[in-house]
Amino acid sequence: MNRRTLLKILASICLILIPTGLTIWDRRFNGEYQLGVRWEVVGPIAGALAVLPWLSGMIGKRWYKPTAPSPFIISDKQEDNNTWYSYNSSDTVIVFIHGILSNSRSCWLNMEGEKPVFWPELITSDLRFNNPAIFLAGYYTDIDSGFSGIRNCADEVFSALGRTDEKGHAPVLEKPRIIFVCHSMGGIVARYFLQANYEVFKEKEIGLVLIASPSYGAKLANRLSPIIRFYNHSQANTLMWGSDLLQEYDDQFKELIDKNRIPKLRGIEFYENHFIAAGPFSIFKWKWIPFRTKHVIVTKASAGKYFGAPKLIPNTDHFSCVKPDSIRDSVHVYLYDFMSDNHLLPSSPEMN
């Protein structure tokens, strides 16, 4: 999920509550307080207000024209997922897998500075990584995803990993060393296809980097349950705290590790530091507000389940934790440390 989508959801909730709250308050003020709101009147008004954030976004997309697009930024269309960002003969490939309501562009793109910074581009420019191949994996996830669940997402990504692309580039699965860098639900998707297809990976060196991945769910999903049910959103429904499916996936992946079904699997887990602070909520960036650290989207308990103690990414929220602004950014350096410590870096630098 990207920041704009979450902010639209929160704005919709607020706009839905306004007419309902005013109606209840009016009844109470006049001495006729009761919970029996006339939904035939309030409902259409609340519904009309709820679509305003989404309508404004559609209008903005129609009229906004970027003046100087960066040459390394790919399209943000869902159909442009599962593409090679950097293809070469390296024995190592880094596979980026985005989270819910996101894509292979917006998930890893930092737009906070003077110039946009794309994490895969940082890796190609950082000589310490020895120029690995980079693949931008993805799956369909949008407000209208409906019955498309974790399994469907995992099948989509796994199929792309084994497919020769239209330019004749060999599949990702032909590389002997694969590092999966996963944000949020992308980590659940990766764990699913790893345990479901472990025979394919058992001879390979696998690195699994889980960044703010809600392995046990996120309580925010529970709070948004009315909207999730309204849209019949299977992916978001799965992300509810302690959901049956998440517990099943958790048991399956723990068994995979316990039985050493992928002998060369190495992993690391990270979690965020702050609550989101974007757009109209940027006031929460003020460090004296305790709300920032008391409430996060993915907690340490949910993010750290499989590979020892999880690691905090300082001064980040759920979205900025995968949007480094330079090669000195914590998450970028931690990725390098993980690959270096586990001998997952390319054997030698490769040229494109």
C-alpha positions as a printed Julia matrix, in Angstrom:
352×3 Matrix{Float64}:
   0.0     0.0     0.0
   1.36    3.46   -0.85
   0.87    6.59    1.21
  -1.65    8.2    -1.11
  -3.95    5.18   -1.03
  -3.87    4.94    2.76
  -4.51    8.65    3.13
  -7.5     8.37    0.79
  -8.89    5.5     2.88
  -8.46    7.48    6.11
 -10.04   10.55    4.5
 -13.0     8.45    3.32
 -13.53    7.11    6.85
 -13.51   10.65    8.26
 -15.96   11.88    5.63
 -18.28    8.93    6.29
 -18.26    9.68   10.02
 -19.06   13.38    9.6
 -22.74   13.13    8.55
 -23.32   10.18   10.87
 -21.77   11.99   13.82
 -23.65   15.21   13.12
 -26.94   13.34   12.91
 -26.39   11.54   16.21
 -25.23   14.77   17.87
 -28.28   16.65   16.61
 -30.6    14.04   18.09
 -28.79   14.18   21.4
 -28.78   17.98   21.48
 -32.56   18.05   20.98
 -33.15   15.52   23.73
 -33.99   12.74   21.31
 -30.7    10.9    21.4
 -30.82    7.37   20.06
 -28.69    5.17   17.83
 -31.44    4.78   15.24
 -29.99    7.0    12.51
 -32.07    7.45    9.35
 -29.68    5.71    6.99
 -31.89    6.33    3.97
 -30.85    9.98    4.33
 -27.41    9.77    5.89
 -26.21    6.82    3.79
 -26.23    8.51    0.35
 -24.65   11.65    1.8
 -21.89    9.64    3.5
 -21.33    7.6     0.34
 -21.02   10.72   -1.81
 -18.52   12.25    0.59
 -16.51    9.02    0.79
 -15.74    9.03   -2.93
 -14.4    12.6    -2.92
 -10.76   11.66   -2.09
 -10.72    9.09   -4.9
 -12.4    11.48   -7.34
  -9.86   14.19   -6.58
  -7.07   11.69   -7.23
  -8.53   10.78  -10.61
  -8.84   14.44  -11.58
  -5.29   15.09  -10.42
  -3.92   12.25  -12.54
  -5.79   13.55  -15.58
  -4.45   17.07  -15.38
  -1.04   16.64  -13.77
   1.87   16.55  -16.2
   5.32   15.77  -14.75
   7.84   18.28  -16.03
  11.04   16.28  -15.82
  10.54   12.54  -15.36
  13.59   10.66  -14.18
  15.0     8.3   -16.83
  15.25    5.34  -14.45
  11.65    5.36  -13.23
   9.48    2.72  -14.85
   5.75    2.95  -15.37
   3.45    2.66  -12.35
   0.95    0.51  -14.24
   0.17   -2.88  -12.7
   0.81   -4.63  -16.03
   4.4    -3.37  -16.0
   5.26   -5.48  -12.97
   7.57   -8.47  -13.44
  10.21   -6.8   -15.58
  13.98   -6.75  -15.61
  15.34   -3.46  -14.31
  18.94   -4.51  -14.85
  19.71   -7.71  -16.75
  23.27   -9.01  -16.96
  25.31  -12.21  -16.67
  25.85  -11.9   -12.91
  25.36  -15.07  -10.89
  23.2   -13.03   -8.48
  19.81  -11.41   -8.9
  17.95   -9.17   -6.47
  14.18   -9.54   -6.8
  12.08   -6.69   -5.41
   8.51   -7.61   -4.36
   6.16   -4.76   -3.42
   3.34   -4.73   -0.86
  -0.43   -4.42   -0.93
  -2.02   -1.63   -3.03
   1.39   -0.78   -4.46
   3.52   -1.58   -7.51
   7.09   -1.97   -8.7
   7.52    1.77   -9.09
   5.86    3.57   -6.19
   6.94    1.07   -3.53
  10.67    1.77   -3.92
  10.55    5.38   -5.11
  11.53    8.22   -2.76
  10.01   11.54   -3.82
  10.81   13.49   -0.65
  14.04   15.13   -1.81
  14.98   17.51   -4.61
  15.33   14.58   -7.01
  13.49   11.24   -7.04
  15.51    8.29   -5.77
  14.71    4.74   -6.89
  16.17    2.04   -4.64
  17.07   -0.4    -7.46
  18.98    2.47   -9.09
  20.91    3.05   -5.86
  22.02   -0.57   -5.9
  23.24   -0.39   -9.49
  25.2     2.76   -8.64
  26.74    1.34   -5.44
  29.98   -0.43   -6.39
  29.93   -2.48   -3.17
  27.08   -4.61   -4.56
  29.17   -5.75   -7.56
  26.35   -4.97  -10.01
  23.84   -7.8    -9.51
  20.96   -8.31  -11.92
  17.73   -6.71  -10.66
  14.19   -7.94  -11.3
  11.07   -5.99  -10.32
   8.5    -8.61   -9.38
   4.88   -7.81   -8.74
   1.28   -8.96   -8.65
  -2.14   -7.44   -9.11
  -3.25   -5.54   -6.04
  -5.72   -2.7    -6.14
  -8.88   -1.53   -4.46
 -10.83   -3.84   -6.79
  -8.65   -6.94   -6.29
 -11.66   -8.73   -4.81
 -11.16  -12.49   -4.48
  -7.5   -12.34   -5.55
  -5.72  -13.62   -2.45
  -2.17  -14.32   -1.31
  -2.01  -17.59   -3.23
  -3.01  -15.86   -6.47
  -0.37  -13.19   -5.92
   2.29  -15.81   -5.18
   1.38  -17.8    -8.29
   1.66  -14.66  -10.42
   5.13  -13.82   -9.11
   6.45  -17.38   -9.2
   5.28  -17.83  -12.79
   7.11  -14.64  -13.77
  10.32  -15.86  -12.11
  10.37  -18.9   -14.38
   9.46  -17.16  -17.62
  11.71  -15.96  -20.45
  10.71  -12.37  -21.2
   9.77  -10.86  -24.56
  13.38   -9.73  -25.14
  14.7   -13.26  -24.73
  16.23  -12.7   -21.3
  16.65  -15.92  -19.34
  14.32  -16.46  -16.34
  15.22  -15.35  -12.85
  15.16  -18.98  -11.7
  18.2   -19.78  -13.84
  20.37  -17.69  -11.5
  22.11  -19.73   -8.77
  21.81  -16.95   -6.19
  18.54  -15.06   -5.59
  17.86  -12.37   -2.99
  14.22  -11.44   -2.41
  13.73   -7.93   -1.04
  10.12   -7.77    0.13
   7.99   -4.98    1.54
   4.89   -5.57    3.67
   2.56   -8.15    2.06
   5.28   -8.87   -0.49
   7.06  -10.82    2.23
   4.02  -13.03    2.79
   3.79  -13.61   -0.96
   7.47  -14.62   -1.09
   7.17  -16.96    1.89
   4.17  -18.62    0.26
   5.85  -19.45   -3.05
   9.09  -20.47   -1.33
   7.37  -23.09    0.82
   5.01  -24.18   -1.97
   7.87  -24.64   -4.47
  10.83  -25.47   -2.24
  12.02  -28.19   -4.61
  12.82  -25.48   -7.17
  14.93  -23.52   -4.66
  16.63  -26.28   -2.67
  19.89  -26.17   -4.67
  20.08  -22.37   -4.8
  21.48  -19.73   -2.47
  18.45  -17.79   -1.29
  18.36  -14.54    0.66
  15.02  -13.41    2.1
  14.79   -9.79    3.26
  11.46   -9.05    4.97
  10.89   -5.32    5.52
   7.89   -4.35    7.67
   6.19   -7.58    6.62
   3.14   -8.35    8.8
   3.73  -12.07    9.26
   1.11  -12.11   12.03
  -1.0    -9.33   10.58
  -1.61   -5.65   11.24
  -4.16   -4.24   13.68
  -4.85   -1.39   11.28
  -6.47   -3.93    8.95
  -8.9    -4.83   11.76
  -9.79   -1.16   12.22
 -10.45   -0.85    8.5
 -12.55   -4.03    8.43
 -15.83   -2.28    7.43
 -14.17   -0.91    4.3
 -12.4    -4.22    3.63
 -15.72   -6.08    3.81
 -17.43   -3.44    1.67
 -14.89   -3.97   -1.13
 -14.64   -7.72   -0.49
 -10.85   -7.34   -0.47
  -9.36  -10.79    0.14
  -5.76   -9.58    0.44
  -6.54   -6.98    3.1
  -8.82   -9.42    4.9
  -5.92  -11.87    5.19
  -3.76   -9.16    6.76
  -6.01   -8.82    9.81
  -4.24   -9.51   13.07
  -3.82  -13.25   13.67
  -6.03  -14.25   10.73
  -6.46  -17.97   10.13
  -4.62  -17.85    6.8
  -1.66  -15.96    8.24
  -1.35  -18.5    11.05
  -1.44  -21.3     8.47
   1.26  -19.63    6.35
   3.28  -19.02    9.52
   3.17  -22.71   10.47
   4.1   -23.8     6.95
   7.11  -21.5     6.73
   8.35  -22.45   10.19
   8.19  -26.1     9.12
  10.15  -25.24    5.97
  12.91  -23.72    8.1
  12.8   -26.45   10.74
  13.17  -29.24    8.16
  15.84  -27.31    6.25
  14.03  -27.82    2.95
  16.0   -24.97    1.39
  19.44  -25.6     2.92
  21.03  -22.36    1.69
  18.18  -20.08    2.77
  19.29  -17.05    4.78
  17.0   -14.32    6.02
  16.66  -11.1     7.93
  13.65   -9.09    9.16
  13.19   -5.36    9.68
  10.49   -3.22   11.27
   9.52    0.44   11.1
  10.1     3.13   13.7
   7.18    5.57   13.41
   3.58    5.92   12.4
   3.01    7.29    8.89
   3.45   11.04    8.51
   2.57   12.1     4.99
   0.43   14.74    3.35
  -2.04   16.3     5.83
  -0.63   14.05    8.56
   2.9    15.49    8.19
   2.38   17.2    11.55
   3.12   13.78   13.07
   6.73   14.19   11.94
   7.23   16.47   14.93
   9.39   14.36   17.23
   7.67   15.52   20.43
   4.4    13.79   19.49
   4.43   10.42   21.34
   1.8     9.0    18.97
   4.55    8.53   16.37
   6.31    5.72   18.22
   3.42    4.25   20.2
   1.52    3.27   17.07
   2.97    1.72   13.93
   1.33   -0.24   11.13
   3.53   -3.34   11.43
   4.8    -4.0    14.94
   8.05   -5.64   15.94
   6.12   -8.71   17.13
   4.51   -9.17   13.73
   7.58   -8.31   11.66
  10.07  -10.58   13.45
   9.15  -14.27   13.38
  11.76  -16.42   11.64
  15.34  -15.16   11.54
  16.4   -14.15   15.02
  15.84  -10.68   16.46
  14.38   -8.27   13.89
  16.24   -5.07   13.16
  14.79   -1.58   13.55
  15.15    0.83   10.62
  15.54    4.16   12.47
  13.44    7.23   11.7
  11.17    5.49    9.18
   7.48    4.76    8.81
   5.8     1.85    7.02
   6.42    3.39    3.6
   9.69    5.3     3.96
  11.45    2.19    5.31
  11.83    0.96    1.7
  12.58    4.35    0.15
  16.23    5.15    0.92
  17.4     8.59   -0.17
  21.09    7.74   -0.6
  23.59    4.88   -0.41
  24.16    5.9     3.22
  20.54    5.33    4.21
  20.11    2.69    6.93
  18.0     0.2     4.99
  20.37    0.32    2.01
  23.41   -0.24    4.21
  21.65   -3.03    6.12
  20.87   -4.8     2.84
  24.53   -4.64    1.87
  25.61   -5.91    5.3
  23.2    -8.84    5.05
  24.4    -9.85    1.6
  28.05   -9.42    2.54
  27.82  -11.29    5.86
  26.02  -14.23    4.21
  28.24  -14.34    1.1
  25.34  -13.42   -1.16
  27.1   -10.72   -3.16
  27.91  -11.43   -6.83
  31.14  -13.34   -7.32
  32.57  -10.51   -9.43
  31.32   -7.23  -10.86
  29.35   -7.64  -14.08
  28.75   -5.19  -16.86
  25.31   -4.71  -18.37
